[in-house]
Amino acid sequence: MRVLIGVTCVFLLIPAANAASLLVPPVDGVIQRHFEAPGTQWGPGHRGIDYAAPAGTAVRAVADGTVTFAGDVAGTLAVTISHGEGLESTYSDLSQVLVAAGDTVEQGFWIARSGSSHQGGAEGVHLGIKLDGAYVDPEGYLGPLDLGAAIRLAPLVWEPPRSLPALFRTPFLSAGTIPECVSPPASGSGRPNDNVAVLVAGIGSKTLGGVSAALYESGGAMLGYADADTYRFSYRGSATPDLHQPYAPADTFGDLRVAAQRLRTLLTAIAQRYPGRAVDLIAHSQGGIVARTYLELAAEAFDPQVPQVQHLVTFSTPHDGAPLAGARDQLDATLGGRAVLDAGSWLADHGVALPDPRATSVGQLAPGSPLLERLDRESATFGTRVLSLGIANDVVVPADHAVWDGYDATVVGPSGLNGHDRVVTAADAIATARNFLRDEPAACRTGWDLWGPRAGRVVSFAEHAVPWLYRIAENALVP
């Protein structure tokens, strides 16, 4: 069983098998009803705990094991997993089951989506734990006993963005409002918390011969961190006194798993400088995938030398892949497309500020790539609070692809011609990130949380069509 990392908590001493020593919560939510031991075997009680979570939230396996049941029980969807040594976990009332009986799952593997904690009850998931056939209190076996603030529920208010032309404001207003929804809190000033900020820039960025990275130019000060507590990740390494080796754009084109290892090395060095201090990862574009890959590496085995990652904020990260990256293989199948890709590689090799279309990292950012599929298979956050930010007019990572499903997400209104770099300085994005990093209540959402992803889907469709249109044009021009 993998060991939970990145969560500071107190564990209970358990007089049970080693297999039961540490489980992770099935969702990041508050416990809304606790275990109530029945007086007799068939007597009344509550044989488990209920977590609050919006319907459709991904549910993770609490530990490694084998699925022994997955299906309908008296009109209720449920999953049961055997973890060995007499330990068994059951998850109900679910809205969707993602596994089948006989499947082997790892701790954190997505097994289902939540429905209600009980039929007709509040939205959430019910977790029951049995040891040697008897129900026991799951809280005695869980790592973080209650991530009370880990789930951030934000009511949605369809308020038209002020920048929207008057002609188009009516559809926003007609969508309705929620009376109890309050105005977004002001972002304020000063540092958001006591953590060390680590910035992770995206593909094509550089710090060798001058900084060329939207996130690094803005710096941690944009979010309120002191310069002394802010570190910039280097795709080349951290073997320098300031923990940053200047890197060239070509260094961002390599395997993102190698970059994640370098991030781990940087965080280990930071932990030595700041014992006991937690870290906030602030990432732009590809940098968010590097951060997610690091979290997966950290979840594989406990390492006391790395710090707790308390927050992860991603700006325009292709959590669902970048459509333009996915077009590469289709373009490569045509004669003219290969010439275009070769030209792009040549330009990138000769210093033009463009990602190399044949780079390893570009392939890993394509929708459905093995790396992204692996990251999506299971949860590796385990207590790290996540916020993904997108922008409505991003043509590099469309807004619908910048949302990390199952976690806090916000789409802000357009800025500039292409918002991909502008998102890290957009006032609404910065205010949302500051409030999140302060662990303040989530603000009401605007109409861009509805219309931004819709605009993104239009951009995604157009970009998916590029190879198809290119092939039509090539066939028309070549007899």
Coordinates of C-alpha atoms in Angstrom, one line a residue:
M1 CA 0.0 0.0 0.0
R2 CA 1.4 3.4 -0.9
V3 CA 2.0 5.8 1.8
L4 CA 0.3 9.2 2.1
I5 CA 2.6 12.2 1.7
G6 CA 2.0 15.9 1.8
V7 CA -0.5 16.0 4.7
T8 CA 0.3 17.0 8.2
C9 CA -2.0 15.2 10.5
V10 CA -2.1 13.1 13.7
F11 CA -2.6 9.4 13.2
L12 CA -4.4 7.2 15.7
L13 CA -2.9 4.0 17.1
I14 CA -4.8 1.1 15.7
P15 CA -4.8 -2.3 17.3
A16 CA -5.4 -4.0 14.0
A17 CA -3.5 -5.5 11.0
N18 CA -0.8 -3.5 9.3
A19 CA -2.9 -3.3 6.2
A20 CA -5.3 -1.0 8.2
S21 CA -2.6 1.4 9.4
L22 CA -3.2 4.2 6.9
L23 CA -6.0 4.8 4.5
V24 CA -6.8 7.9 2.5
P25 CA -10.2 9.6 2.3
P26 CA -12.4 8.6 -0.7
V27 CA -13.0 12.3 -1.5
D28 CA -11.6 15.6 -0.2
G29 CA -14.7 16.8 1.7
V30 CA -16.0 17.3 5.2
I31 CA -17.4 14.5 7.2
Q32 CA -21.1 15.3 7.6
R33 CA -22.1 12.3 9.7
H34 CA -19.8 10.1 11.8
F35 CA -19.8 6.4 12.7
E36 CA -22.5 5.3 15.2
A37 CA -21.9 1.8 16.5
P38 CA -25.1 -0.3 16.6
G39 CA -26.1 -1.7 20.0
T40 CA -26.6 -5.2 18.4
Q41 CA -25.6 -6.8 15.2
W42 CA -28.9 -5.9 13.5
G43 CA -29.7 -2.8 15.6
P44 CA -29.9 0.8 14.5
G45 CA -26.8 2.9 14.0
H46 CA -24.6 4.3 11.3
R47 CA -22.1 1.8 10.0
G48 CA -19.7 4.2 8.3
I49 CA -19.1 7.8 7.7
D50 CA -20.6 10.2 5.2
Y51 CA -18.5 12.7 3.2
A52 CA -20.1 15.8 1.7
A53 CA -19.2 16.2 -2.0
P54 CA -21.1 17.5 -5.1
A55 CA -22.7 14.7 -7.1
G56 CA -20.3 13.4 -9.7
T57 CA -17.2 13.9 -7.6
A58 CA -14.5 11.3 -8.4
V59 CA -14.2 8.7 -5.6
R60 CA -10.8 7.2 -4.9
A61 CA -9.9 3.8 -3.5
V62 CA -8.8 4.2 0.1
A63 CA -6.0 1.6 -0.3
D64 CA -4.6 -1.0 -2.6
G65 CA -6.9 -4.0 -3.2
T66 CA -9.1 -6.1 -5.4
V67 CA -12.7 -5.1 -6.3
T68 CA -15.0 -7.8 -5.0
F69 CA -18.3 -6.1 -5.9
A70 CA -19.3 -3.3 -8.3
G71 CA -22.9 -2.8 -9.2
D72 CA -26.4 -2.3 -7.9
V73 CA -27.7 -3.3 -4.5
A74 CA -31.4 -2.7 -4.0
G75 CA -31.4 0.2 -6.4
T76 CA -28.1 1.7 -5.0
L77 CA -24.8 1.6 -6.8
A78 CA -21.9 0.4 -4.6
V79 CA -18.3 -0.8 -4.8
T80 CA -16.6 -3.1 -2.3
I81 CA -12.8 -3.6 -2.2
S82 CA -10.8 -6.2 -0.3
H83 CA -7.5 -4.9 1.0
G84 CA -6.2 -8.1 2.6
E85 CA -5.6 -9.0 6.2
G86 CA -9.4 -8.9 6.8
L87 CA -9.8 -5.3 5.8
E88 CA -12.7 -4.3 3.4
S89 CA -14.0 -1.0 2.2
T90 CA -17.4 -0.2 0.7
Y91 CA -18.5 3.0 -1.1
S92 CA -22.2 3.9 -1.7
D93 CA -24.6 5.6 -2.9
L94 CA -22.8 6.2 -6.1
S95 CA -23.9 7.9 -9.3
Q96 CA -21.4 5.9 -11.5
V97 CA -19.2 2.9 -11.1
L98 CA -15.8 3.0 -12.9
V99 CA -14.5 -0.5 -12.0
A100 CA -15.6 -4.1 -12.2
A101 CA -15.4 -7.1 -9.9
G102 CA -12.0 -8.7 -10.2
D103 CA -10.2 -5.4 -11.0
T104 CA -7.0 -4.7 -9.0
V105 CA -6.7 -1.1 -7.9
E106 CA -4.1 1.0 -6.2
Q107 CA -4.6 3.5 -3.4
G108 CA -6.0 6.7 -5.0
F109 CA -7.3 4.9 -8.1
W110 CA -10.6 6.5 -9.3
I111 CA -13.3 3.8 -8.8
A112 CA -16.6 5.7 -9.0
R113 CA -18.4 9.0 -8.9
S114 CA -20.4 10.2 -5.9
G115 CA -24.1 10.5 -5.7
S116 CA -25.7 10.9 -2.3
S117 CA -24.4 9.7 1.0
H118 CA -27.7 7.8 1.5
Q119 CA -30.6 7.4 -0.8
G120 CA -32.6 10.7 -0.8
G121 CA -29.9 12.3 1.4
A122 CA -27.4 15.0 0.9
E123 CA -24.9 14.8 -2.0
G124 CA -21.8 12.9 -1.0
V125 CA -20.5 9.4 -0.5
H126 CA -20.8 6.8 2.2
L127 CA -17.7 4.9 3.3
G128 CA -18.0 1.7 5.3
I129 CA -15.0 -0.2 6.7
K130 CA -15.1 -3.8 7.8
L131 CA -12.3 -5.7 9.7
D132 CA -12.7 -9.4 9.9
G133 CA -16.4 -9.1 8.9
A134 CA -17.3 -6.5 11.5
Y135 CA -18.0 -2.8 10.9
V136 CA -15.5 -0.5 12.5
D137 CA -15.2 3.3 12.7
P138 CA -13.4 4.4 9.4
E139 CA -11.9 7.5 11.2
G140 CA -9.6 5.2 13.2
Y141 CA -8.0 4.0 10.0
L142 CA -7.8 7.2 7.9
G143 CA -4.8 9.4 7.4
P144 CA -6.2 12.9 7.3
L145 CA -9.1 12.5 9.7
D146 CA -11.2 15.3 8.1
L147 CA -10.1 17.6 5.3
G148 CA -12.7 20.0 6.4
A149 CA -11.6 22.8 4.1
A150 CA -10.4 20.7 1.3
I151 CA -13.6 21.0 -0.6
R152 CA -14.5 24.5 -1.7
L153 CA -18.1 24.8 -2.8
A154 CA -18.9 28.0 -4.7
P155 CA -22.5 28.9 -5.7
L156 CA -22.8 29.9 -9.3
V157 CA -24.2 33.3 -10.1
W158 CA -24.9 34.2 -13.7
E159 CA -23.7 37.8 -13.6
P160 CA -22.7 39.1 -17.0
P161 CA -19.0 40.2 -17.1
R162 CA -18.8 44.0 -17.3
S163 CA -16.6 43.8 -20.4
L164 CA -19.3 42.0 -22.3
P165 CA -21.1 44.1 -25.0
A166 CA -24.6 45.1 -24.0
L167 CA -26.0 43.1 -26.9
F168 CA -24.8 39.8 -25.3
R169 CA -25.6 40.6 -21.7
T170 CA -29.2 39.4 -21.8
P171 CA -28.4 35.6 -22.2
F172 CA -26.3 35.9 -19.0
L173 CA -29.0 37.7 -17.1
S174 CA -31.7 35.3 -18.2
A175 CA -29.8 32.3 -16.8
G176 CA -30.9 33.4 -13.3
T177 CA -29.1 34.1 -10.0
I178 CA -28.8 32.6 -6.6
P179 CA -29.9 35.1 -4.0
E180 CA -27.6 33.9 -1.2
C181 CA -24.6 34.2 -3.4
V182 CA -22.3 37.0 -2.2
S183 CA -19.9 39.2 -4.1
P184 CA -16.3 38.0 -4.5
P185 CA -14.1 39.0 -1.6
A186 CA -11.4 41.5 -2.4
S187 CA -8.0 40.0 -3.0
G188 CA -6.3 42.3 -0.4
S189 CA -2.6 42.8 0.0
G190 CA 0.2 41.1 1.8
R191 CA 1.4 37.5 1.7
P192 CA -1.3 34.9 1.3
N193 CA 0.2 32.5 3.9
D194 CA 3.5 31.4 5.5
N195 CA 4.5 29.0 2.7
V196 CA 7.4 29.0 0.3
A197 CA 6.2 29.7 -3.3
V198 CA 7.7 27.6 -6.1
L199 CA 6.9 28.9 -9.6
V200 CA 6.9 26.4 -12.5
A201 CA 6.9 28.0 -16.0
G202 CA 5.7 26.4 -19.2
I203 CA 7.1 25.2 -22.6
G204 CA 9.3 27.6 -24.5
S205 CA 10.2 29.6 -21.5
K206 CA 13.8 30.5 -20.6
T207 CA 16.0 32.2 -18.0
L208 CA 19.3 31.9 -19.8
G209 CA 20.2 35.3 -21.3
G210 CA 17.2 37.0 -19.8
V211 CA 13.8 35.8 -18.5
S212 CA 11.2 34.9 -21.1
A213 CA 8.4 33.4 -19.0
A214 CA 5.1 35.2 -18.2
L215 CA 5.0 33.6 -14.8
Y216 CA 8.6 34.4 -13.9
E217 CA 8.3 38.0 -15.1
S218 CA 5.3 38.5 -12.8
G219 CA 7.0 36.7 -10.0
G220 CA 5.6 35.5 -6.6
A221 CA 5.1 39.2 -5.6
M222 CA 2.0 39.3 -7.9
L223 CA 0.4 36.8 -5.4
G224 CA 1.9 38.5 -2.3
Y225 CA 4.9 36.2 -1.7
A226 CA 8.2 37.8 -0.6
D227 CA 11.1 37.5 -3.1
A228 CA 13.1 35.7 -0.4
D229 CA 10.4 33.0 -0.2
T230 CA 9.9 32.6 -3.9
Y231 CA 11.9 30.1 -6.1
R232 CA 11.7 29.7 -9.8
F233 CA 11.9 26.1 -11.1
S234 CA 14.6 25.4 -13.7
Y235 CA 14.2 22.8 -16.4
R236 CA 18.0 22.4 -16.3
G237 CA 18.4 21.8 -12.6
S238 CA 18.9 23.5 -9.2
A239 CA 22.6 22.9 -8.4
T240 CA 23.4 26.5 -7.7
P241 CA 23.3 28.7 -4.6
D242 CA 20.0 30.2 -5.7
L243 CA 18.7 26.8 -6.6
H244 CA 18.2 27.8 -10.2
Q245 CA 20.4 26.9 -13.2
P246 CA 19.6 29.3 -16.1
Y247 CA 17.9 27.3 -18.8
A248 CA 17.2 27.7 -22.6
P249 CA 13.8 27.0 -24.3
A250 CA 15.2 23.7 -25.6
D251 CA 15.4 22.5 -22.0
T252 CA 11.6 22.7 -21.8
F253 CA 11.1 20.3 -24.7
G254 CA 12.3 17.1 -22.9
D255 CA 10.5 14.4 -21.0
L256 CA 8.2 15.9 -18.4
R257 CA 8.9 13.0 -16.0
V258 CA 12.5 14.1 -15.9
A259 CA 11.4 17.7 -15.2
A260 CA 9.2 16.3 -12.3
Q261 CA 12.3 14.6 -10.9
R262 CA 14.2 18.0 -11.1
L263 CA 11.3 19.6 -9.3
R264 CA 11.6 17.0 -6.6
T265 CA 15.3 17.8 -6.2
L266 CA 14.4 21.5 -5.9
L267 CA 11.8 20.9 -3.2
T268 CA 14.2 18.7 -1.3
A269 CA 16.7 21.5 -1.2
I270 CA 14.0 24.0 -0.1
A271 CA 13.0 21.7 2.7
Q272 CA 16.6 21.8 4.0
R273 CA 16.6 25.5 3.9
Y274 CA 13.2 25.9 5.5
P275 CA 12.6 23.0 7.8
G276 CA 8.9 22.4 8.5
R277 CA 7.7 25.0 6.0
A278 CA 5.1 24.0 3.5
V279 CA 5.2 24.8 -0.2
D280 CA 2.7 26.3 -2.7
L281 CA 3.3 25.3 -6.3
I282 CA 2.2 28.0 -8.8
A283 CA 2.4 26.7 -12.4
H284 CA 1.7 28.0 -15.9
S285 CA 0.8 25.9 -18.9
Q286 CA 3.1 22.9 -19.2
G287 CA 4.4 23.7 -15.7
G288 CA 1.1 22.4 -14.2
I289 CA 1.6 19.0 -15.8
V290 CA 5.2 18.9 -14.4
A291 CA 3.7 19.7 -10.9
R292 CA 1.1 17.0 -11.3
T293 CA 3.7 14.5 -12.4
Y294 CA 5.8 15.4 -9.3
L295 CA 2.8 14.8 -7.0
E296 CA 2.3 11.4 -8.6
L297 CA 6.0 10.6 -7.9
A298 CA 5.7 11.8 -4.4
A299 CA 2.6 9.6 -3.8
E300 CA 4.5 6.5 -4.8
A301 CA 6.6 6.3 -1.6
F302 CA 7.0 8.4 1.5
D303 CA 10.0 10.7 1.5
P304 CA 10.6 12.7 4.7
Q305 CA 13.0 15.0 2.9
V306 CA 10.4 16.7 0.7
P307 CA 8.1 19.4 2.1
Q308 CA 4.3 19.3 2.2
V309 CA 2.7 20.8 -0.9
Q310 CA -0.3 22.7 0.6
H311 CA -1.6 24.4 -2.5
L312 CA -1.3 23.9 -6.3
V313 CA -2.5 26.7 -8.5
T314 CA -2.4 26.2 -12.3
F315 CA -2.8 28.9 -14.9
S316 CA -3.9 27.7 -18.4
T317 CA -2.5 24.2 -17.9
P318 CA -3.6 21.6 -20.5
H319 CA -5.1 19.2 -17.9
D320 CA -7.2 17.7 -20.7
G321 CA -4.4 18.0 -23.3
A322 CA -3.6 20.8 -25.8
P323 CA -5.5 20.3 -29.1
L324 CA -2.7 21.8 -31.2
A325 CA -0.3 19.2 -29.6
G326 CA -2.7 16.5 -30.6
A327 CA -2.7 17.6 -34.3
R328 CA 1.0 16.8 -34.6
D329 CA 0.7 13.1 -35.6
Q330 CA -2.1 13.9 -38.1
L331 CA 0.0 16.6 -39.8
D332 CA 2.9 14.2 -39.8
A333 CA 0.9 11.8 -42.0
T334 CA 0.9 14.3 -44.9
L335 CA 3.8 15.4 -47.0
G336 CA 3.1 19.0 -46.6
G337 CA 2.4 18.6 -42.9
R338 CA 5.8 16.9 -42.3
A339 CA 7.4 19.9 -44.0
V340 CA 5.6 22.3 -41.7
L341 CA 6.6 20.3 -38.6
D342 CA 10.2 20.1 -39.8
A343 CA 10.2 23.9 -40.4
G344 CA 8.9 24.4 -36.9
S345 CA 11.6 22.3 -35.4
W346 CA 14.3 24.1 -37.4
L347 CA 13.0 27.5 -36.2
A348 CA 12.9 26.3 -32.5
D349 CA 16.4 25.0 -32.8
H350 CA 17.6 28.4 -34.1
G351 CA 16.2 30.5 -31.3
V352 CA 12.8 31.4 -32.6
A353 CA 10.4 31.7 -29.6
L354 CA 8.3 28.7 -30.7
P355 CA 7.9 25.2 -29.1
D356 CA 9.5 22.5 -31.1
P357 CA 6.5 20.6 -32.6
R358 CA 8.5 17.4 -32.5
A359 CA 9.5 17.8 -28.8
T360 CA 8.9 14.9 -26.4
S361 CA 7.0 17.3 -24.1
V362 CA 4.6 18.3 -27.0
G363 CA 3.7 14.7 -27.5
Q364 CA 3.1 14.3 -23.7
L365 CA 0.7 17.3 -23.8
A366 CA -1.4 15.9 -26.5
P367 CA -5.0 14.9 -25.5
G368 CA -5.0 11.2 -24.5
S369 CA -1.2 10.9 -24.3
P370 CA 0.0 8.0 -22.0
L371 CA 1.3 10.6 -19.5
L372 CA -2.0 12.4 -19.2
E373 CA -4.0 9.2 -19.1
R374 CA -1.8 7.9 -16.3
L375 CA -2.3 11.2 -14.3
D376 CA -6.0 11.0 -14.8
R377 CA -6.3 7.4 -13.7
E378 CA -5.9 8.2 -10.0
S379 CA -5.7 10.9 -7.4
A380 CA -2.2 11.9 -6.3
T381 CA -3.1 15.1 -4.5
F382 CA -3.8 13.6 -1.0
G383 CA -4.4 16.8 0.9
T384 CA -3.0 19.3 -1.6
R385 CA -5.6 21.8 -2.4
V386 CA -5.9 22.5 -6.1
L387 CA -7.2 25.4 -8.1
S388 CA -7.1 25.4 -12.0
L389 CA -7.5 28.8 -13.7
G390 CA -8.4 29.2 -17.4
I391 CA -9.1 32.2 -19.6
A392 CA -11.8 32.5 -22.2
N393 CA -9.6 33.6 -25.1
D394 CA -6.8 31.1 -24.8
V395 CA -5.9 29.6 -28.2
V396 CA -3.0 27.5 -26.9
V397 CA -4.9 25.8 -24.1
P398 CA -8.6 26.4 -24.7
A399 CA -10.6 27.1 -21.5
D400 CA -12.4 23.8 -21.6
H401 CA -9.0 21.9 -21.6
A402 CA -7.6 24.1 -18.7
V403 CA -10.1 22.7 -16.1
W404 CA -8.9 19.9 -13.9
D405 CA -12.0 17.8 -13.4
G406 CA -12.9 17.2 -9.8
Y407 CA -11.1 20.2 -8.3
D408 CA -11.7 23.9 -7.9
A409 CA -11.7 25.7 -11.3
T410 CA -12.4 29.2 -12.5
V411 CA -12.5 30.7 -16.0
V412 CA -11.9 34.4 -16.3
G413 CA -12.9 36.8 -19.0
P414 CA -10.7 37.5 -22.1
S415 CA -7.5 39.6 -22.0
G416 CA -5.5 40.7 -25.0
L417 CA -5.6 38.9 -28.3
N418 CA -4.5 35.6 -26.9
G419 CA -4.9 35.1 -23.1
H420 CA -2.5 32.2 -22.7
D421 CA 0.3 34.4 -21.2
R422 CA -2.0 37.2 -20.0
V423 CA -3.9 34.8 -17.6
V424 CA -1.0 35.1 -15.1
T425 CA -1.6 38.8 -14.7
A426 CA -5.3 39.0 -15.3
A427 CA -6.9 40.8 -12.3
D428 CA -9.7 38.3 -11.8
A429 CA -7.3 35.3 -12.0
I430 CA -4.9 36.9 -9.5
A431 CA -7.7 37.8 -7.1
T432 CA -9.1 34.3 -7.3
A433 CA -5.7 32.7 -6.7
R434 CA -4.9 35.0 -3.8
N435 CA -8.2 34.2 -2.0
F436 CA -7.6 30.5 -2.6
L437 CA -4.1 30.6 -1.2
R438 CA -5.4 32.3 1.9
D439 CA -8.0 29.5 2.3
E440 CA -10.8 32.1 2.1
P441 CA -14.3 31.0 1.1
A442 CA -14.7 30.6 -2.6
A443 CA -16.3 33.6 -4.4
C444 CA -19.4 33.5 -6.5
R445 CA -18.6 32.6 -10.1
T446 CA -19.4 34.8 -13.1
G447 CA -20.9 34.0 -16.4
W448 CA -17.4 33.2 -17.8
D449 CA -17.4 30.0 -15.8
L450 CA -20.2 28.9 -18.1
W451 CA -19.4 30.7 -21.3
G452 CA -15.6 30.4 -21.1
P453 CA -15.5 26.6 -21.5
R454 CA -18.1 26.9 -24.2
A455 CA -15.8 29.4 -26.1
G456 CA -13.0 26.9 -25.4
R457 CA -14.9 24.1 -27.0
V458 CA -15.3 26.2 -30.2
V459 CA -11.5 26.9 -30.2
S460 CA -10.8 23.2 -29.5
F461 CA -13.1 22.1 -32.4
A462 CA -11.3 24.5 -34.8
E463 CA -7.9 23.3 -33.7
H464 CA -8.9 19.6 -34.0
A465 CA -10.1 20.4 -37.6
V466 CA -6.7 21.9 -38.6
P467 CA -5.2 18.6 -39.9
W468 CA -8.4 17.7 -41.7
L469 CA -8.6 21.1 -43.4
Y470 CA -4.9 20.9 -44.3
R471 CA -5.4 17.5 -45.8
I472 CA -8.4 18.7 -47.9
A473 CA -6.3 21.7 -49.1
E474 CA -3.3 19.5 -49.9
N475 CA -5.5 17.1 -51.9
A476 CA -7.0 20.0 -53.9
L477 CA -3.6 21.4 -54.8
V478 CA -1.8 18.1 -55.6
P479 CA -3.3 16.2 -58.6

